[in-house]
PDB file of C-alpha atoms in Angstrom:
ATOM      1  CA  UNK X  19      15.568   0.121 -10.650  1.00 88.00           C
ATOM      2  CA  UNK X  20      15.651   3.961  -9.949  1.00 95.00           C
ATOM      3  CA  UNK X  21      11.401   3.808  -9.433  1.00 96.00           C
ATOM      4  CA  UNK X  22      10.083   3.334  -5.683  1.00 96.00           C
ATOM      5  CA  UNK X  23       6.212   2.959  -4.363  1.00 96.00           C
ATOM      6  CA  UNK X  24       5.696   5.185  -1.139  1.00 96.00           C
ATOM      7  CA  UNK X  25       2.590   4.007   1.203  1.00 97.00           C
ATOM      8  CA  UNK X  26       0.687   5.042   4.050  1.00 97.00           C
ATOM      9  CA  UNK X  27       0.552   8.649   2.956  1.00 97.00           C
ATOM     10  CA  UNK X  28      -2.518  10.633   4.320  1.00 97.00           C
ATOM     11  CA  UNK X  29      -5.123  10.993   1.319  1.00 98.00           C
ATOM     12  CA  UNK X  30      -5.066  14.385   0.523  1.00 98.00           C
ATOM     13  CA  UNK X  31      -6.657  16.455  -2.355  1.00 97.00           C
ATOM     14  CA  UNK X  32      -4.981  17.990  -5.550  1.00 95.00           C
ATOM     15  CA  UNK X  33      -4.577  21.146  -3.751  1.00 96.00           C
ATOM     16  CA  UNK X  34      -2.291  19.669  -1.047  1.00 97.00           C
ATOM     17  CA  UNK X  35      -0.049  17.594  -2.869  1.00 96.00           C
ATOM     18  CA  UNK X  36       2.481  20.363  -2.929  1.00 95.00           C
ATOM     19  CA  UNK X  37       2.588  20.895   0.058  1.00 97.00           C
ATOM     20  CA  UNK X  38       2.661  16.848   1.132  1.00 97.00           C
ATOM     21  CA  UNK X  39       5.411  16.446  -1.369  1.00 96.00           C
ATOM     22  CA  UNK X  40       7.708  19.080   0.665  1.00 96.00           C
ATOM     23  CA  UNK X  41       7.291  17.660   4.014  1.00 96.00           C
ATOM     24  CA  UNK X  42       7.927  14.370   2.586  1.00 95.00           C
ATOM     25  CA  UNK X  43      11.326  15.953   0.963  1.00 94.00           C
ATOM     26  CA  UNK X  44      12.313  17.940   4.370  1.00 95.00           C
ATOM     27  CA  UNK X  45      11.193  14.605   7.288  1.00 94.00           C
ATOM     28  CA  UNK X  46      12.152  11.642   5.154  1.00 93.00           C
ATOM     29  CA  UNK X  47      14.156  12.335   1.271  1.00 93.00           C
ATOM     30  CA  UNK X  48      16.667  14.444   3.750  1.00 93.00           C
ATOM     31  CA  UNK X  49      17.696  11.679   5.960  1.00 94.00           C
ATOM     32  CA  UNK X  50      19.491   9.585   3.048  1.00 93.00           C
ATOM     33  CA  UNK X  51      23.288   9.619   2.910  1.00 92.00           C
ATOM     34  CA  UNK X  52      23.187  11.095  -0.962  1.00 93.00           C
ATOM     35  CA  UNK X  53      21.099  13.960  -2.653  1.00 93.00           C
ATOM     36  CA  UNK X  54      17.664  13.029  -3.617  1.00 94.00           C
ATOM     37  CA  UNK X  55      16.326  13.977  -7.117  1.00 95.00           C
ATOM     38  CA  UNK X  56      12.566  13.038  -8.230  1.00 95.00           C
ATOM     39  CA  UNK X  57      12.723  13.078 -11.942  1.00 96.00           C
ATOM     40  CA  UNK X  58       8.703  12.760 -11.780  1.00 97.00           C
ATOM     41  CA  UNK X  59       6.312  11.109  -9.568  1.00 96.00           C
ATOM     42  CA  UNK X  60       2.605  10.121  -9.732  1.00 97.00           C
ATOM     43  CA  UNK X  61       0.042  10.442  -7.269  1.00 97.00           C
ATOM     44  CA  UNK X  62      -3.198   8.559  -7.988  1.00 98.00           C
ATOM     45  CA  UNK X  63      -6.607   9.730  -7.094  1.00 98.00           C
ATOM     46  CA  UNK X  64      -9.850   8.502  -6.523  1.00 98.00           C
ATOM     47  CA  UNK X  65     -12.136   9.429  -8.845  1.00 96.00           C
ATOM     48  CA  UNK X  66     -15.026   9.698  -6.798  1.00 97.00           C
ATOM     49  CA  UNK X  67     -13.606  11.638  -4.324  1.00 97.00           C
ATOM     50  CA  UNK X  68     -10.628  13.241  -5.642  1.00 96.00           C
ATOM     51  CA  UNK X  69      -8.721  12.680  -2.968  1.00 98.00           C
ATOM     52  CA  UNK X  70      -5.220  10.541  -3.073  1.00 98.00           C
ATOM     53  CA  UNK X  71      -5.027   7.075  -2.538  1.00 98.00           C
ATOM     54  CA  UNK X  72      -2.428   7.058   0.294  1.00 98.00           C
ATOM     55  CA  UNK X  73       0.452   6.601  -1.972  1.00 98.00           C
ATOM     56  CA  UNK X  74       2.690   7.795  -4.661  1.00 97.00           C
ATOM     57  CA  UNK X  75       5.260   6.277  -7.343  1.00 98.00           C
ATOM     58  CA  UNK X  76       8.419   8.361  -7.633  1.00 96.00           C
ATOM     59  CA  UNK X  77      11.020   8.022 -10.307  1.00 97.00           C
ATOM     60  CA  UNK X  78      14.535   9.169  -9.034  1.00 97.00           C
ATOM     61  CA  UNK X  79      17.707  10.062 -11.194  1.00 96.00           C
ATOM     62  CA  UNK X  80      19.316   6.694 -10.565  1.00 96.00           C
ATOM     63  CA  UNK X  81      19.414   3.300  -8.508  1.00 95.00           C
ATOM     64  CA  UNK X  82      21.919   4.304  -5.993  1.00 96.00           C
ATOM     65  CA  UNK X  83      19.269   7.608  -5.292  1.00 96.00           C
ATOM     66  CA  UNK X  84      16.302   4.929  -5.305  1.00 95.00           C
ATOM     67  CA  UNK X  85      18.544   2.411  -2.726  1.00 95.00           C
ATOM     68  CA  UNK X  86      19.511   5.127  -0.755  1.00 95.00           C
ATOM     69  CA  UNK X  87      15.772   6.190  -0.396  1.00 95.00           C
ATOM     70  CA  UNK X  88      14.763   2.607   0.047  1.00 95.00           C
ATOM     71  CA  UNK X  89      16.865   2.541   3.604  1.00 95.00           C
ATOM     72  CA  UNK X  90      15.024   5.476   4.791  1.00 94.00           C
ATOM     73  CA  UNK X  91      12.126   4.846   4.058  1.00 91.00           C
TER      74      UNK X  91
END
């Protein structure tokens, strides 16, 4: 499968997902031995308090990205 569940994220609101999703991409998508490409992800909110839920479903290009990722992670 090319789809992979990230957790224990720090909640953040819709404003700082941005900026989450780049330090994920520079401290952890870096460190695997091929390119990294997120096709689209999804981070879910709470509705009360519109902050994230302290994870995020990504969707990558292919299964070797996604198993790559996996060993990083």
């Amino acid at each position: 499968s090319n789809i992979l569940i990230v957790g224990n994220l720090p909640q953040v609101d819709a404003a700082k997902e941005e900026k989450l999703m780049l330090v994920l991409k520079k401290s952890i998508f870096s460190k695997a031995s091929v390119p990294i490409v997120i096709s689209t992800y999804e981070m879910p909110r709470d509705e009360e308090t519109g902050l994230s839920k302290g994870f995020l479903m990504l969707e990558l290009e292919t299964s070797q990205q996604a198993d790559e990722l996996f060993k990083v992670l």
